[in-house]
């Protein structure tokens, strides 16, 4: 209850910091390692998607937690991510280089990066809606869809980016 939360944490920000740290420690170091690895962008897609899916399947509330925080205090989350070393500039620059070399189709690298994240996150963030609309509330069908989605995203991204 609220009284106990105030007793233990004193402020909402302290509780958020603890939850964010837990999420960050489970999730972000793996993403940073994948994005900074010495592989081509296409070779990073599979481990990136797998890491996201593995984490979100174990912690399905993460996207809603982050979206809630973004809607109430967007600067806080951005500052925490930047403070922990999250910087998409390196991956965007890699995408640009590989486009210039003709390895990837020429597109806006920011769109490519946002597509990568969006395609992975939305099925988890929108799960209640998708399960209700597409699968008549059937959780087993939704879980089957999520398993297929992991494979589909990898294939779709690679095919859409190969020059």
Short mmCIF file of C-alpha atoms in Angstrom, two decimals:
data_model
loop_
_atom_site.label_atom_id
_atom_site.label_comp_id
_atom_site.label_asym_id
_atom_site.label_seq_id
_atom_site.Cartn_x
_atom_site.Cartn_y
_atom_site.Cartn_z
CA UNK A 1 0.00 0.00 0.00
CA UNK A 2 0.98 3.63 -0.32
CA UNK A 3 1.92 4.04 3.35
CA UNK A 4 4.40 1.17 3.21
CA UNK A 5 5.84 2.45 -0.07
CA UNK A 6 6.38 5.86 1.51
CA UNK A 7 7.91 4.27 4.62
CA UNK A 8 10.43 2.17 2.69
CA UNK A 9 11.19 4.42 -0.24
CA UNK A 10 10.17 7.94 0.91
CA UNK A 11 9.77 9.12 -2.69
CA UNK A 12 8.38 7.69 -5.90
CA UNK A 13 11.71 8.50 -7.54
CA UNK A 14 13.61 6.18 -5.16
CA UNK A 15 11.25 3.30 -5.97
CA UNK A 16 11.59 4.05 -9.67
CA UNK A 17 15.38 4.12 -9.35
CA UNK A 18 15.41 0.66 -7.75
CA UNK A 19 13.05 -0.82 -10.35
CA UNK A 20 14.92 0.87 -13.18
CA UNK A 21 18.25 -0.42 -11.87
CA UNK A 22 16.87 -3.95 -11.72
CA UNK A 23 15.56 -3.71 -15.29
CA UNK A 24 18.70 -2.01 -16.51
CA UNK A 25 20.98 -4.66 -15.01
CA UNK A 26 18.95 -7.48 -16.58
CA UNK A 27 18.59 -5.94 -19.97
CA UNK A 28 20.73 -3.04 -21.08
CA UNK A 29 24.28 -4.46 -20.66
CA UNK A 30 23.39 -7.29 -23.04
CA UNK A 31 21.99 -4.84 -25.59
CA UNK A 32 25.08 -2.62 -25.31
CA UNK A 33 27.36 -5.66 -25.78
CA UNK A 34 25.44 -6.71 -28.89
CA UNK A 35 25.35 -3.25 -30.43
CA UNK A 36 29.05 -2.58 -29.80
CA UNK A 37 30.27 -6.03 -30.93
CA UNK A 38 32.55 -6.21 -33.97
CA UNK A 39 29.92 -7.74 -36.24
CA UNK A 40 28.03 -6.39 -39.21
CA UNK A 41 24.65 -4.86 -38.50
CA UNK A 42 22.92 -7.83 -40.15
CA UNK A 43 24.82 -10.18 -37.83
CA UNK A 44 23.63 -8.18 -34.81
CA UNK A 45 19.93 -8.59 -35.64
CA UNK A 46 19.52 -12.17 -34.37
CA UNK A 47 21.20 -11.69 -30.97
CA UNK A 48 19.48 -8.30 -30.53
CA UNK A 49 16.02 -9.74 -31.20
CA UNK A 50 16.74 -12.82 -29.09
CA UNK A 51 17.95 -10.75 -26.14
CA UNK A 52 14.89 -8.50 -26.28
CA UNK A 53 12.52 -11.44 -26.56
CA UNK A 54 14.23 -13.45 -23.82
CA UNK A 55 14.11 -10.49 -21.46
CA UNK A 56 10.55 -9.43 -22.27
CA UNK A 57 9.19 -12.98 -22.10
CA UNK A 58 10.59 -13.23 -18.56
CA UNK A 59 9.57 -9.65 -17.65
CA UNK A 60 6.52 -8.75 -19.74
CA UNK A 61 5.75 -5.63 -17.67
CA UNK A 62 8.97 -3.86 -18.72
CA UNK A 63 7.54 -2.15 -21.84
CA UNK A 64 4.49 -0.87 -19.95
CA UNK A 65 6.70 0.30 -17.07
CA UNK A 66 8.90 2.21 -19.49
CA UNK A 67 5.94 3.65 -21.44
CA UNK A 68 4.33 4.81 -18.18
CA UNK A 69 7.55 6.49 -17.13
CA UNK A 70 7.92 8.09 -20.56
CA UNK A 71 4.42 9.52 -20.35
CA UNK A 72 4.90 10.98 -16.87
CA UNK A 73 8.57 11.94 -16.84
CA UNK A 74 10.32 11.46 -20.19
CA UNK A 75 13.46 13.35 -19.27
CA UNK A 76 14.15 11.12 -16.27
CA UNK A 77 14.34 7.92 -18.31
CA UNK A 78 16.37 9.51 -21.10
CA UNK A 79 18.86 10.96 -18.60
CA UNK A 80 19.22 7.63 -16.79
CA UNK A 81 19.84 5.76 -20.05
CA UNK A 82 22.39 8.32 -21.21
CA UNK A 83 24.01 8.33 -17.78
CA UNK A 84 24.52 4.57 -18.03
CA UNK A 85 26.20 4.84 -21.41
CA UNK A 86 23.29 4.06 -23.72
CA UNK A 87 24.06 5.90 -26.94
CA UNK A 88 22.57 4.76 -30.24
CA UNK A 89 25.03 6.92 -32.21
CA UNK A 90 27.51 4.05 -32.72
CA UNK A 91 24.93 1.70 -34.21
CA UNK A 92 23.43 4.47 -36.36
CA UNK A 93 26.94 5.26 -37.65
CA UNK A 94 27.53 1.57 -38.38
CA UNK A 95 24.27 1.41 -40.33
CA UNK A 96 25.31 4.53 -42.30
CA UNK A 97 28.73 3.05 -43.10
CA UNK A 98 27.25 -0.23 -44.27
CA UNK A 99 24.78 1.68 -46.44
CA UNK A 100 27.63 3.70 -47.97
CA UNK A 101 29.51 0.45 -48.66
CA UNK A 102 26.45 -0.98 -50.41
CA UNK A 103 25.95 -3.76 -47.86
CA UNK A 104 22.61 -2.36 -46.73
CA UNK A 105 19.93 -0.55 -48.71
CA UNK A 106 20.14 3.20 -48.39
CA UNK A 107 17.49 4.35 -45.95
CA UNK A 108 17.31 6.69 -43.02
CA UNK A 109 19.43 4.88 -40.38
CA UNK A 110 17.30 6.34 -37.59
CA UNK A 111 14.23 4.72 -39.17
CA UNK A 112 16.08 1.39 -39.34
CA UNK A 113 17.07 1.62 -35.67
CA UNK A 114 13.57 2.61 -34.52
CA UNK A 115 12.03 -0.14 -36.66
CA UNK A 116 14.30 -2.69 -35.00
CA UNK A 117 13.18 -1.65 -31.53
CA UNK A 118 9.51 -1.12 -32.43
CA UNK A 119 9.07 -4.47 -34.13
CA UNK A 120 10.35 -6.22 -31.02
CA UNK A 121 8.68 -4.14 -28.30
CA UNK A 122 5.17 -3.63 -29.66
CA UNK A 123 3.94 -7.23 -29.37
CA UNK A 124 4.78 -7.10 -25.66
CA UNK A 125 3.54 -3.56 -25.01
CA UNK A 126 0.35 -4.22 -26.99
CA UNK A 127 -0.13 -7.81 -25.85
CA UNK A 128 -3.49 -7.31 -24.09
CA UNK A 129 -4.93 -5.56 -27.15
CA UNK A 130 -3.43 -8.00 -29.66
CA UNK A 131 -4.51 -11.02 -27.65
CA UNK A 132 -8.06 -9.69 -27.39
CA UNK A 133 -8.42 -8.53 -30.98
CA UNK A 134 -6.44 -11.09 -32.94
CA UNK A 135 -6.80 -14.19 -30.78
CA UNK A 136 -10.16 -13.67 -29.01
CA UNK A 137 -8.38 -13.60 -25.66
CA UNK A 138 -6.67 -16.95 -26.20
CA UNK A 139 -3.35 -16.75 -24.30
CA UNK A 140 -1.96 -19.91 -25.90
CA UNK A 141 -2.51 -18.52 -29.40
CA UNK A 142 -0.91 -15.24 -28.39
CA UNK A 143 2.13 -17.06 -26.98
CA UNK A 144 2.41 -19.06 -30.21
CA UNK A 145 2.28 -15.79 -32.15
CA UNK A 146 5.05 -14.31 -29.97
CA UNK A 147 7.29 -17.34 -30.67
CA UNK A 148 6.65 -16.99 -34.41
CA UNK A 149 7.16 -13.23 -34.20
CA UNK A 150 10.74 -13.68 -33.00
CA UNK A 151 11.59 -15.63 -36.16
CA UNK A 152 9.55 -13.36 -38.43
CA UNK A 153 11.23 -10.15 -37.24
CA UNK A 154 14.72 -11.50 -37.88
CA UNK A 155 13.84 -12.62 -41.38
CA UNK A 156 11.85 -9.49 -42.18
CA UNK A 157 14.56 -7.08 -41.06
CA UNK A 158 17.34 -8.86 -42.91
CA UNK A 159 15.34 -9.16 -46.13
CA UNK A 160 14.26 -5.53 -45.97
CA UNK A 161 17.82 -4.26 -45.47
CA UNK A 162 19.89 -6.39 -47.83
CA UNK A 163 20.94 -4.41 -50.87
#
